[in-house]
Amino acid sequence: VARTEQLQPADWAQAALEAIAERGIGALSVERLASRLGVSKGSFYWHFPDRAALVEAAALYWEETGTAAGQRVMQAIEDPGERLRRLFGEAFAYPRAGQIEAALTAHVNDPVVGPIIRRVTESRLAFTTRAFLELGFERPTARHRALIAYSAYLGMFAVRRADGRALATRRTVNAYLAELLTMLAAPAD
Amino acid sequence: VARTEQLQPADWAQAALEAIAERGIGALSVERLASRLGVSKGSFYWHFPDRAALVEAAALYWEETGTAAGQRVMQAIEDPGERLRRLFGEAFAYPRAGQIEAALTAHVNDPVVGPIIRRVTESRLAFTTRAFLELGFERPTARHRALIAYSAYLGMFAVRRADGRALATRRTVNAYLAELLTMLAAPAD
DNA sequence: ACCTGAACACCGTTCAAGT
DNA sequence: ACCTGAACACCGTTCAAGT
């Protein structure tokens, strides 16, 4: 982050999210970040009350750029089945997204990160439920299928992180997604 | 942990896993743990080379007591379908298990925790694949369904952590599991 | 063989002092 | 208005000294 002007809170937030993606929230250090941005650590406390506020700013930055913006793009796709395929397929094109997701999700019990995670989750579940409603399912079934879909989505990242061999190639992921979405689009019994 | 005898490494590992479940790996402090166990922090370094070794010991303790022991119990169930239902149902009876799971999984990139997580994941996938083989699926399909099942399993914890409302009641969880397992047991097309 | 207590480095936080 | 530099507390790690 090279800037001739003065540092904005957004600069700190962006650099923090970068650091979080790489080494996790626990390893986020005000001192390291300050020297990386070329200022003293005392300067940080002009912009933020404490380290927690920096984590919050980073998480809010993620909520806006990673989630809200993504949904606006996806909503443009007319066919709900195609929208689901794209939504879940897209997520695997950006491994960095999975890293941030994992780093933040690990801190749901954190009082500042927790509410943001919950907002994003509710928003994604609602978005996915809407797609299943458009596919013709009744509301309870649609919500249900959205839960399964989103669980499988998060779990897929978890499996991949936990075992690099399991979902390594694009072919495996595509087959996985195809089978999952076929199952989920099948009529309710 | 009240003991009249001297502290064993296992005592440290167990107390550490307890602390990790409550506040995460990041908040695990040698100093706090030592004073909780009633010794000075210098004493810790007689049993372990460093803090990382303590985390490793805690994770190994989890691998043995939480995973290996559980599989031995489950393997005793004859019917593979019933075994799967019990396996996934059981996991929700112990919320503490999910907390530890999340705390450890958040550190897959950690050089000492990572290999342990991967071992556990491989073992669980193999265990689940075997159940689907017994149900009559071909090996590739069985492995595939195991991946979906295990993803949905991990994701279910993630969803629950992320949104307490989503999978809160036993009824919702049971319905979720029933629908998921019905889908997964359906013949391949 | 196992533990203590003092020492040092790293980092979060505060604050008086600078521009 | 924004930043520095020194100060202090907390915690990881080392180590000489105790039993």
PDB file of N, CA and C in Angstrom, chain A residues 72-115:
ATOM      1  N   ARG A  72     -25.042  -8.850  -5.781  1.00  0.00           N
ATOM      2  CA  ARG A  72     -25.603  -7.969  -6.798  1.00  0.00           C
ATOM      3  C   ARG A  72     -25.291  -8.507  -8.197  1.00  0.00           C
ATOM      4  N   VAL A  73     -24.073  -9.020  -8.375  1.00  0.00           N
ATOM      5  CA  VAL A  73     -23.712  -9.591  -9.672  1.00  0.00           C
ATOM      6  C   VAL A  73     -24.567 -10.821  -9.973  1.00  0.00           C
ATOM      7  N   MET A  74     -24.681 -11.702  -8.989  1.00  0.00           N
ATOM      8  CA  MET A  74     -25.379 -12.966  -9.197  1.00  0.00           C
ATOM      9  C   MET A  74     -26.869 -12.765  -9.464  1.00  0.00           C
ATOM     10  N   GLN A  75     -27.442 -11.756  -8.819  1.00  0.00           N
ATOM     11  CA  GLN A  75     -28.881 -11.526  -8.942  1.00  0.00           C
ATOM     12  C   GLN A  75     -29.272 -11.232 -10.398  1.00  0.00           C
ATOM     13  N   ALA A  76     -28.277 -10.815 -11.175  1.00  0.00           N
ATOM     14  CA  ALA A  76     -28.545 -10.475 -12.573  1.00  0.00           C
ATOM     15  C   ALA A  76     -28.831 -11.711 -13.423  1.00  0.00           C
ATOM     16  N   ILE A  77     -28.436 -12.880 -12.935  1.00  0.00           N
ATOM     17  CA  ILE A  77     -28.669 -14.107 -13.708  1.00  0.00           C
ATOM     18  C   ILE A  77     -30.125 -14.546 -13.565  1.00  0.00           C
ATOM     19  N   GLU A  78     -30.798 -14.656 -14.697  1.00  0.00           N
ATOM     20  CA  GLU A  78     -32.242 -14.914 -14.695  1.00  0.00           C
ATOM     21  C   GLU A  78     -32.589 -16.298 -14.153  1.00  0.00           C
ATOM     22  N   ASP A  79     -32.061 -17.328 -14.810  1.00  0.00           N
ATOM     23  CA  ASP A  79     -32.420 -18.701 -14.465  1.00  0.00           C
ATOM     24  C   ASP A  79     -31.867 -19.095 -13.093  1.00  0.00           C
ATOM     25  N   PRO A  80     -32.755 -19.486 -12.151  1.00  0.00           N
ATOM     26  CA  PRO A  80     -32.310 -19.769 -10.783  1.00  0.00           C
ATOM     27  C   PRO A  80     -31.354 -20.967 -10.681  1.00  0.00           C
ATOM     28  N   GLY A  81     -31.552 -21.989 -11.517  1.00  0.00           N
ATOM     29  CA  GLY A  81     -30.655 -23.150 -11.507  1.00  0.00           C
ATOM     30  C   GLY A  81     -29.254 -22.739 -11.937  1.00  0.00           C
ATOM     31  N   GLU A  82     -29.195 -21.981 -13.022  1.00  0.00           N
ATOM     32  CA  GLU A  82     -27.914 -21.481 -13.520  1.00  0.00           C
ATOM     33  C   GLU A  82     -27.253 -20.578 -12.489  1.00  0.00           C
ATOM     34  N   ARG A  83     -28.079 -19.761 -11.793  1.00  0.00           N
ATOM     35  CA  ARG A  83     -27.559 -18.858 -10.783  1.00  0.00           C
ATOM     36  C   ARG A  83     -26.868 -19.639  -9.666  1.00  0.00           C
ATOM     37  N   LEU A  84     -27.515 -20.740  -9.224  1.00  0.00           N
ATOM     38  CA  LEU A  84     -26.925 -21.569  -8.169  1.00  0.00           C
ATOM     39  C   LEU A  84     -25.615 -22.194  -8.630  1.00  0.00           C
ATOM     40  N   ARG A  85     -25.629 -22.713  -9.850  1.00  0.00           N
ATOM     41  CA  ARG A  85     -24.400 -23.323 -10.372  1.00  0.00           C
ATOM     42  C   ARG A  85     -23.260 -22.317 -10.388  1.00  0.00           C
ATOM     43  N   ARG A  86     -23.555 -21.134 -10.889  1.00  0.00           N
ATOM     44  CA  ARG A  86     -22.529 -20.089 -10.977  1.00  0.00           C
ATOM     45  C   ARG A  86     -22.054 -19.648  -9.591  1.00  0.00           C
ATOM     46  N   LEU A  87     -23.013 -19.492  -8.704  1.00  0.00           N
ATOM     47  CA  LEU A  87     -22.713 -19.045  -7.338  1.00  0.00           C
ATOM     48  C   LEU A  87     -21.710 -19.971  -6.669  1.00  0.00           C
ATOM     49  N   PHE A  88     -21.995 -21.268  -6.758  1.00  0.00           N
ATOM     50  CA  PHE A  88     -21.145 -22.231  -6.071  1.00  0.00           C
ATOM     51  C   PHE A  88     -19.865 -22.512  -6.848  1.00  0.00           C
ATOM     52  N   GLY A  89     -19.958 -22.443  -8.169  1.00  0.00           N
ATOM     53  CA  GLY A  89     -18.771 -22.645  -8.984  1.00  0.00           C
ATOM     54  C   GLY A  89     -17.784 -21.503  -8.795  1.00  0.00           C
ATOM     55  N   GLU A  90     -18.299 -20.292  -8.775  1.00  0.00           N
ATOM     56  CA  GLU A  90     -17.488 -19.078  -8.655  1.00  0.00           C
ATOM     57  C   GLU A  90     -16.622 -19.103  -7.399  1.00  0.00           C
ATOM     58  N   ALA A  91     -17.238 -19.576  -6.323  1.00  0.00           N
ATOM     59  CA  ALA A  91     -16.575 -19.551  -5.029  1.00  0.00           C
ATOM     60  C   ALA A  91     -15.246 -20.301  -5.057  1.00  0.00           C
ATOM     61  N   PHE A  92     -15.121 -21.253  -5.977  1.00  0.00           N
ATOM     62  CA  PHE A  92     -13.891 -22.042  -6.012  1.00  0.00           C
ATOM     63  C   PHE A  92     -12.846 -21.469  -6.924  1.00  0.00           C
ATOM     64  N   ALA A  93     -13.236 -20.413  -7.623  1.00  0.00           N
ATOM     65  CA  ALA A  93     -12.268 -19.764  -8.490  1.00  0.00           C
ATOM     66  C   ALA A  93     -11.330 -18.866  -7.682  1.00  0.00           C
ATOM     67  N   TYR A  94     -11.760 -18.492  -6.457  1.00  0.00           N
ATOM     68  CA  TYR A  94     -10.968 -17.569  -5.642  1.00  0.00           C
ATOM     69  C   TYR A  94     -10.603 -18.188  -4.305  1.00  0.00           C
ATOM     70  N   PRO A  95      -9.490 -18.894  -4.266  1.00  0.00           N
ATOM     71  CA  PRO A  95      -9.079 -19.568  -3.029  1.00  0.00           C
ATOM     72  C   PRO A  95      -8.886 -18.571  -1.885  1.00  0.00           C
ATOM     73  N   ARG A  96      -8.469 -17.356  -2.187  1.00  0.00           N
ATOM     74  CA  ARG A  96      -8.265 -16.339  -1.173  1.00  0.00           C
ATOM     75  C   ARG A  96      -9.557 -16.097  -0.374  1.00  0.00           C
ATOM     76  N   ALA A  97     -10.693 -16.113  -1.086  1.00  0.00           N
ATOM     77  CA  ALA A  97     -11.990 -15.922  -0.439  1.00  0.00           C
ATOM     78  C   ALA A  97     -12.216 -16.984   0.641  1.00  0.00           C
ATOM     79  N   GLY A  98     -11.846 -18.221   0.329  1.00  0.00           N
ATOM     80  CA  GLY A  98     -12.012 -19.298   1.305  1.00  0.00           C
ATOM     81  C   GLY A  98     -11.138 -19.087   2.524  1.00  0.00           C
ATOM     82  N   GLN A  99      -9.930 -18.568   2.310  1.00  0.00           N
ATOM     83  CA  GLN A  99      -9.008 -18.316   3.429  1.00  0.00           C
ATOM     84  C   GLN A  99      -9.564 -17.260   4.376  1.00  0.00           C
ATOM     85  N   ILE A 100     -10.043 -16.160   3.801  1.00  0.00           N
ATOM     86  CA  ILE A 100     -10.615 -15.098   4.625  1.00  0.00           C
ATOM     87  C   ILE A 100     -11.818 -15.640   5.384  1.00  0.00           C
ATOM     88  N   GLU A 101     -12.683 -16.321   4.632  1.00  0.00           N
ATOM     89  CA  GLU A 101     -13.883 -16.927   5.198  1.00  0.00           C
ATOM     90  C   GLU A 101     -13.545 -17.771   6.433  1.00  0.00           C
ATOM     91  N   ALA A 102     -12.536 -18.611   6.290  1.00  0.00           N
ATOM     92  CA  ALA A 102     -12.150 -19.508   7.383  1.00  0.00           C
ATOM     93  C   ALA A 102     -11.589 -18.722   8.560  1.00  0.00           C
ATOM     94  N   ALA A 103     -10.740 -17.752   8.245  1.00  0.00           N
ATOM     95  CA  ALA A 103     -10.106 -16.960   9.304  1.00  0.00           C
ATOM     96  C   ALA A 103     -11.157 -16.222  10.120  1.00  0.00           C
ATOM     97  N   LEU A 104     -12.157 -15.672   9.451  1.00  0.00           N
ATOM     98  CA  LEU A 104     -13.194 -14.920  10.153  1.00  0.00           C
ATOM     99  C   LEU A 104     -14.148 -15.861  10.881  1.00  0.00           C
ATOM    100  N   THR A 105     -14.579 -16.906  10.182  1.00  0.00           N
ATOM    101  CA  THR A 105     -15.545 -17.838  10.769  1.00  0.00           C
ATOM    102  C   THR A 105     -15.002 -18.471  12.048  1.00  0.00           C
ATOM    103  N   ALA A 106     -13.699 -18.590  12.126  1.00  0.00           N
ATOM    104  CA  ALA A 106     -13.092 -19.164  13.328  1.00  0.00           C
ATOM    105  C   ALA A 106     -13.359 -18.290  14.554  1.00  0.00           C
ATOM    106  N   HIS A 107     -13.784 -17.048  14.313  1.00  0.00           N
ATOM    107  CA  HIS A 107     -13.979 -16.123  15.431  1.00  0.00           C
ATOM    108  C   HIS A 107     -15.432 -15.692  15.589  1.00  0.00           C
ATOM    109  N   VAL A 108     -16.366 -16.633  15.304  1.00  0.00           N
ATOM    110  CA  VAL A 108     -17.790 -16.290  15.475  1.00  0.00           C
ATOM    111  C   VAL A 108     -18.124 -15.958  16.908  1.00  0.00           C
ATOM    112  N   ASN A 109     -17.351 -16.466  17.836  1.00  0.00           N
ATOM    113  CA  ASN A 109     -17.634 -16.176  19.232  1.00  0.00           C
ATOM    114  C   ASN A 109     -17.121 -14.807  19.640  1.00  0.00           C
ATOM    115  N   ASP A 110     -16.313 -14.228  18.771  1.00  0.00           N
ATOM    116  CA  ASP A 110     -15.797 -12.891  19.017  1.00  0.00           C
ATOM    117  C   ASP A 110     -16.952 -11.888  18.962  1.00  0.00           C
ATOM    118  N   PRO A 111     -17.064 -11.005  19.947  1.00  0.00           N
ATOM    119  CA  PRO A 111     -18.197 -10.070  19.993  1.00  0.00           C
ATOM    120  C   PRO A 111     -18.251  -9.071  18.844  1.00  0.00           C
ATOM    121  N   VAL A 112     -17.143  -8.779  18.206  1.00  0.00           N
ATOM    122  CA  VAL A 112     -17.236  -7.836  17.083  1.00  0.00           C
ATOM    123  C   VAL A 112     -17.379  -8.565  15.741  1.00  0.00           C
ATOM    124  N   VAL A 113     -16.696  -9.706  15.591  1.00  0.00           N
ATOM    125  CA  VAL A 113     -16.768 -10.433  14.321  1.00  0.00           C
ATOM    126  C   VAL A 113     -18.078 -11.214  14.215  1.00  0.00           C
ATOM    127  N   GLY A 114     -18.534 -11.767  15.332  1.00  0.00           N
ATOM    128  CA  GLY A 114     -19.728 -12.614  15.352  1.00  0.00           C
ATOM    129  C   GLY A 114     -20.924 -12.029  14.632  1.00  0.00           C
ATOM    130  N   PRO A 115     -21.370 -10.829  15.020  1.00  0.00           N
ATOM    131  CA  PRO A 115     -22.553 -10.255  14.379  1.00  0.00           C
ATOM    132  C   PRO A 115     -22.406 -10.094  12.871  1.00  0.00           C
TER     133      PRO A 115
END
